[in-house]
Structure formats: structure tokens, C-alpha cells
Short mmCIF file of C-alpha atoms in Angstrom, two decimals:
data_model
loop_
_atom_site.label_atom_id
_atom_site.label_comp_id
_atom_site.label_asym_id
_atom_site.label_seq_id
_atom_site.Cartn_x
_atom_site.Cartn_y
_atom_site.Cartn_z
CA MET A 229 -78.27 -21.38 54.48
CA THR A 230 -76.61 -21.42 51.17
CA CYS A 231 -72.85 -21.17 50.84
CA PRO A 232 -71.84 -18.05 48.89
CA GLN A 233 -69.02 -19.91 47.25
CA ALA A 234 -71.38 -22.55 45.90
CA ASN A 235 -73.47 -19.92 44.06
CA SER A 236 -70.45 -18.02 42.70
CA PRO A 237 -69.59 -18.74 39.08
CA ALA A 238 -66.54 -20.91 38.66
CA PRO A 239 -63.43 -18.99 37.48
CA THR A 240 -62.60 -19.53 33.86
CA THR A 241 -59.15 -19.96 32.38
CA SER A 242 -60.19 -19.91 28.75
CA ALA A 243 -58.97 -16.34 28.09
CA PRO A 244 -55.31 -16.95 28.97
CA HIS A 245 -55.32 -20.15 26.88
CA SER A 246 -56.90 -18.22 24.01
CA ARG A 247 -54.25 -15.49 24.16
CA SER A 248 -51.52 -18.12 24.23
CA ALA A 249 -52.99 -19.86 21.20
CA GLN A 250 -53.20 -16.55 19.35
CA THR A 251 -49.59 -15.76 20.16
CA PHE A 252 -48.46 -19.17 18.95
CA THR A 253 -50.42 -18.82 15.71
CA HIS A 254 -49.00 -15.36 15.11
CA THR A 255 -45.46 -16.60 15.71
CA ASN A 256 -45.93 -19.44 13.25
CA ARG A 257 -47.29 -17.03 10.65
CA TRP A 258 -44.24 -14.73 11.11
CA THR A 259 -41.78 -17.60 10.83
CA ALA A 260 -43.37 -18.86 7.64
CA SER A 261 -42.97 -15.42 6.04
CA VAL A 262 -39.15 -15.36 6.40
CA GLU A 263 -37.54 -15.77 3.01
CA ARG A 264 -34.66 -18.10 2.29
CA PRO A 265 -31.31 -16.49 1.38
CA GLU A 266 -30.81 -16.01 -2.33
CA ARG A 267 -28.67 -18.69 -3.94
CA VAL A 268 -25.50 -17.96 -5.92
CA SER A 269 -25.76 -18.90 -9.59
CA VAL A 270 -22.69 -20.69 -10.99
CA THR A 271 -21.61 -21.92 -14.42
CA VAL A 272 -18.80 -24.50 -14.53
CA TYR A 273 -16.33 -24.55 -17.43
CA ALA A 274 -13.95 -27.50 -17.85
CA PRO A 275 -12.34 -28.87 -21.04
CA ASP A 276 -12.15 -32.33 -19.46
CA PRO A 277 -15.63 -33.91 -19.07
CA VAL A 278 -14.46 -35.83 -16.00
CA LEU A 279 -13.38 -32.61 -14.27
CA HIS A 280 -16.66 -30.97 -15.21
CA VAL A 281 -18.75 -33.79 -13.80
CA GLY A 282 -16.70 -33.84 -10.58
CA ILE A 283 -17.07 -30.12 -9.86
CA VAL A 284 -20.76 -30.09 -10.77
CA HIS A 285 -21.39 -33.08 -8.50
CA GLN A 286 -19.72 -31.32 -5.56
CA LEU A 287 -21.65 -28.08 -5.99
CA ARG A 288 -25.03 -29.63 -6.79
CA GLN A 289 -25.26 -30.97 -3.23
CA ARG A 290 -25.13 -27.50 -1.69
CA PRO A 291 -28.41 -25.58 -1.22
CA GLU A 292 -26.51 -22.27 -1.43
CA ILE A 293 -25.63 -22.95 -5.09
CA GLU A 294 -27.76 -22.76 -8.22
CA LEU A 295 -26.02 -24.38 -11.17
CA VAL A 296 -26.58 -22.71 -14.55
CA ASP A 297 -25.99 -24.58 -17.80
CA ASP A 298 -24.03 -23.24 -20.77
CA ALA A 299 -27.16 -22.02 -22.55
CA SER A 300 -27.90 -19.61 -19.68
CA ALA A 301 -24.27 -18.92 -18.69
CA GLY A 302 -24.72 -15.18 -19.27
CA SER A 303 -26.92 -14.96 -16.17
CA ALA A 304 -24.45 -16.66 -13.79
CA GLN A 305 -22.97 -14.59 -10.97
CA VAL A 306 -19.88 -16.80 -10.84
CA SER A 307 -17.99 -18.52 -13.65
CA LEU A 308 -15.85 -21.38 -12.33
CA VAL A 309 -13.10 -22.51 -14.71
CA THR A 310 -11.47 -25.86 -13.91
CA VAL A 311 -8.27 -26.83 -15.76
CA ASP A 312 -4.95 -28.65 -15.38
CA THR A 313 -2.85 -25.65 -16.40
CA VAL A 314 -3.40 -22.16 -17.77
CA ASP A 315 -2.63 -22.62 -21.47
CA ASP A 316 -3.57 -20.43 -24.44
CA GLU A 317 -7.04 -21.97 -24.67
CA THR A 318 -7.69 -21.27 -21.00
CA SER A 319 -6.38 -17.71 -21.32
CA ALA A 320 -8.75 -17.12 -24.25
CA LEU A 321 -11.70 -18.35 -22.18
CA LEU A 322 -10.71 -16.20 -19.19
CA ASN A 323 -10.40 -13.13 -21.40
CA ARG A 324 -13.83 -13.79 -22.88
CA LEU A 325 -15.38 -14.10 -19.42
CA ARG A 326 -13.60 -10.93 -18.30
CA HIS A 327 -15.67 -8.91 -20.75
CA ASP A 328 -18.94 -10.20 -19.26
CA PRO A 329 -19.87 -7.54 -16.66
CA GLY A 330 -22.42 -9.78 -14.96
CA THR A 331 -20.05 -12.53 -13.80
CA ARG A 332 -16.88 -12.87 -11.73
CA THR A 333 -14.42 -15.65 -12.48
CA GLY A 334 -12.81 -18.25 -10.23
CA LEU A 335 -10.09 -20.68 -11.29
CA VAL A 336 -9.61 -24.24 -10.02
CA VAL A 337 -6.22 -25.26 -11.38
CA GLY A 338 -3.89 -28.23 -11.16
CA THR A 339 -0.66 -26.23 -11.32
CA PHE A 340 0.86 -22.99 -12.50
CA GLU A 341 3.98 -23.68 -14.50
CA SER A 342 5.42 -20.22 -13.84
CA GLY A 343 4.78 -16.90 -12.18
CA ASP A 344 4.00 -15.53 -15.62
CA ALA A 345 1.11 -18.00 -16.03
CA LEU A 346 -0.30 -16.86 -12.69
CA GLN A 347 0.11 -13.21 -13.70
CA ARG A 348 -1.69 -13.87 -16.99
CA ALA A 349 -4.59 -15.47 -15.12
CA ILE A 350 -4.90 -12.48 -12.80
CA ASP A 351 -4.63 -10.06 -15.71
CA SER A 352 -7.40 -12.03 -17.43
CA GLY A 353 -9.82 -11.17 -14.66
CA VAL A 354 -9.53 -14.17 -12.30
CA ALA A 355 -10.77 -13.08 -8.89
CA ALA A 356 -9.97 -16.25 -6.91
CA VAL A 357 -7.81 -19.34 -7.27
CA LEU A 358 -8.05 -22.80 -5.70
CA ARG A 359 -5.69 -25.72 -6.27
CA ARG A 360 -7.49 -28.70 -7.76
CA ALA A 361 -5.94 -31.04 -5.19
CA GLU A 362 -7.63 -28.99 -2.43
CA ALA A 363 -11.00 -28.61 -4.17
CA ASP A 364 -13.26 -30.48 -1.78
CA GLN A 365 -16.90 -29.49 -1.37
CA ASP A 366 -16.38 -27.06 1.52
CA ARG A 367 -13.48 -25.23 -0.15
CA LEU A 368 -15.37 -24.98 -3.43
CA LEU A 369 -18.35 -23.50 -1.61
CA SER A 370 -16.13 -21.00 0.24
CA LEU A 371 -14.49 -20.02 -3.05
CA VAL A 372 -17.82 -19.43 -4.81
CA LEU A 373 -19.31 -17.45 -1.91
CA ALA A 374 -16.18 -15.29 -1.64
CA ILE A 375 -16.28 -14.52 -5.36
CA ALA A 376 -19.98 -13.67 -5.22
CA ASN A 377 -19.26 -11.40 -2.25
CA GLY A 378 -16.69 -9.44 -4.25
CA GLU A 379 -13.67 -10.88 -2.48
CA GLY A 380 -10.48 -12.44 -3.82
CA VAL A 381 -8.90 -15.74 -2.79
CA LEU A 382 -5.30 -16.74 -3.47
CA PRO A 383 -3.32 -19.47 -1.64
CA GLY A 384 -0.35 -18.10 0.28
CA ASP A 385 2.31 -19.82 -1.81
CA LEU A 386 0.73 -18.58 -5.03
CA LEU A 387 0.56 -15.06 -3.64
CA ALA A 388 4.28 -15.28 -2.85
CA LYS A 389 4.96 -16.49 -6.41
CA LEU A 390 2.89 -13.63 -7.84
CA LEU A 391 4.66 -11.03 -5.73
CA SER A 392 8.06 -12.43 -6.68
CA HIS A 393 7.15 -12.31 -10.35
CA VAL A 394 5.79 -8.78 -10.10
CA GLY A 395 8.90 -7.69 -8.22
CA SER A 396 11.05 -9.09 -11.00
CA LEU A 397 9.04 -7.16 -13.58
CA GLN A 398 9.35 -4.04 -11.50
CA ARG A 399 13.12 -4.27 -11.24
CA SER A 400 13.63 -5.03 -14.91
CA ALA A 401 11.11 -2.97 -16.83
CA LEU A 402 9.24 -0.33 -14.89
CA ASP A 403 9.71 3.37 -15.09
CA PRO A 404 9.68 4.53 -11.45
CA ARG A 405 8.24 7.87 -12.57
CA ALA A 406 5.03 6.19 -13.82
CA ALA A 407 3.31 6.54 -10.46
CA SER A 408 3.98 7.88 -6.99
CA LEU A 409 2.88 7.24 -3.45
CA SER A 410 0.54 10.23 -3.73
CA THR A 411 -1.77 8.01 -5.88
CA LEU A 412 -2.91 6.20 -2.71
CA THR A 413 -3.98 7.54 0.65
CA PRO A 414 -2.12 6.14 3.69
CA ARG A 415 -5.17 4.03 4.58
CA GLU A 416 -5.44 2.61 1.05
CA ALA A 417 -1.72 1.83 0.94
CA GLU A 418 -1.87 0.12 4.34
CA MET A 419 -4.80 -2.08 3.31
CA LEU A 420 -3.13 -3.06 0.04
CA ARG A 421 0.02 -4.00 1.95
CA LEU A 422 -2.08 -6.26 4.19
CA VAL A 423 -3.73 -7.84 1.14
CA ALA A 424 -0.24 -8.46 -0.24
CA GLU A 425 0.66 -10.22 3.02
CA GLY A 426 -2.24 -12.63 2.47
CA LEU A 427 -4.76 -11.25 4.98
CA ASP A 428 -8.46 -11.57 4.19
CA THR A 429 -11.16 -8.96 4.83
CA ALA A 430 -11.87 -9.98 8.43
CA GLU A 431 -8.16 -10.07 9.34
CA ILE A 432 -7.56 -6.65 7.77
CA ALA A 433 -10.54 -5.26 9.69
CA ARG A 434 -9.15 -6.56 13.00
CA LYS A 435 -5.64 -5.29 12.30
CA THR A 436 -6.71 -1.80 11.21
CA ALA A 437 -9.67 -1.43 13.64
CA TYR A 438 -12.04 -0.69 10.75
CA SER A 439 -15.26 -2.56 10.01
CA GLU A 440 -15.27 -5.23 7.30
CA ARG A 441 -17.63 -3.02 5.29
CA THR A 442 -15.11 -0.16 5.43
CA VAL A 443 -12.29 -2.45 4.31
CA LYS A 444 -14.35 -3.66 1.34
CA ASN A 445 -15.33 -0.09 0.42
CA VAL A 446 -11.76 1.22 0.58
CA LEU A 447 -10.38 -1.59 -1.57
CA HIS A 448 -13.29 -1.29 -4.01
CA GLU A 449 -12.59 2.45 -4.33
CA VAL A 450 -8.92 1.79 -5.16
CA ILE A 451 -9.80 -0.89 -7.72
CA THR A 452 -12.42 1.34 -9.37
CA ARG A 453 -10.33 4.52 -9.38
CA LEU A 454 -7.27 2.84 -10.88
CA GLN A 455 -9.45 0.87 -13.35
CA LEU A 456 -8.25 -2.50 -12.08
CA ARG A 457 -10.10 -5.81 -11.98
CA ASN A 458 -9.70 -7.26 -8.49
CA ARG A 459 -7.58 -7.23 -5.35
CA ALA A 460 -4.80 -9.36 -6.77
CA HIS A 461 -4.56 -7.03 -9.77
CA ALA A 462 -4.48 -4.03 -7.42
CA VAL A 463 -1.61 -5.56 -5.43
CA GLY A 464 0.30 -6.27 -8.63
CA TYR A 465 -0.31 -2.73 -9.91
CA ALA A 466 0.76 -1.13 -6.63
CA LEU A 467 3.96 -3.17 -6.47
CA ARG A 468 4.86 -2.55 -10.09
CA ASN A 469 4.46 1.17 -9.59
CA GLY A 470 6.14 1.42 -6.21
CA LEU A 471 2.96 2.36 -4.38
CA ILE A 472 3.50 -0.17 -1.57
#
């Protein structure tokens, strides 16, 4: 008598293994197709060759950054100006960069000699400021990414100096009839007040219960409608005209 089990074909496990192999291959193919995030193009301006080399060396090590030389500076998303102080030569450079619609400007500075120098830098289109003494690699990267993202950066003590200077101008020279609170909606005025207090986009979003995208859109609308250059300029404008 033959045993039925002996004549039965042995079970095969090749199909499950084949399906597993196909799944693994498909997963690898999908992963390989994911694109890397686009890098931020940056041109560095510095009158001192030592400063220039130092900033370039810091940024060159970061994969998020693409350094652009002077010959191709017109294509850079971010222009990073590094100086000891904001003198007439620096102001001229900042004003020239301000008229380039394709780039936004950041300033790495040793010191501001007065509130007026800070105001001139903001009026010249500077979107973000970093003290040179604090310009390590991580802070430089954060500064560049914030600028590329349309945000402004200003250290708290410099913001206080700017507000004090603007307040002085307001008390001494402004016509209070030049603008009224009706120029801003309550939401716009509230967000500008929070910017003036030094809050960033995420902090404003948490405090107002709006999304970060909404905060950015509201502030962008104010800046565009009033024909201003950046958040710091919008704060200065609103304070000078009694809007906040």
C-alpha cells in the first residue's frame, strides 16, 4: 500500500518569497525616485576678505546652501552682507541690492552705532540681521533659511533699539493725521503688535490660534498693500503712523 502523503506534491513556498521580493524591489524603486529638497542659493558680500572667507567657509559645509559667486550674483535667492558697521558704502550696497527683485538681503554686522544706522539698514531693504559675534554655522544657516522663506530676523535688543528710535521720530516729526487705525484690520494690527514684541511666525500662530501659513499671508498682505519691504519696515511704518 502506498502512503497518500508520499505521492502528494510537496508544498511550495516560492510564491510568498517572490511577492516579498517584488515588494522590496518596488519599495527601493520608490525611495530612489524621491527628490532632494532644493538648495538655497546665496551670494556673500564682504569688504574685508577675511570676513568673506570666514562666512563662505561656514556656509560651504552645509548641504542646504548653494554658494553663488559675484559673476552670477543676480541669480541668488539670498544676498548676505557682512560688515563691521553700516557706513555709507554699506548703505549704497544695500540700496543697490534692494532694487534686485530676485534676492532678499540679510546683514551680518559687528555693531550698530545708533538707532538711525539700524533704521537706515531696514529702510535699505534688509530683511534679517545677525550680530557677527553670534554668527556660527547654525545661526547663519537659520538666518539664510528664514530669509529664503520670506521671514524677518532681528535680535531682541536691536528690535528694542529700532522701536525706541521710531518712537522718537514719531514724537518729534510725524503728522498724526497721516494715517489712522482704519488702515489695518484688527487681525493685522494684532499680528504687527506681536511682531513688534519680537515673536516669530510660529509663536504668533500659537498666540493667535491661526496657522503659520495664515500668519505669513496676513503679514505679506499688509506689507504688499502698504508698499513696504519687510516685517521690520512694516512695524516701523505702523508705529510712525500710530497704527499699533
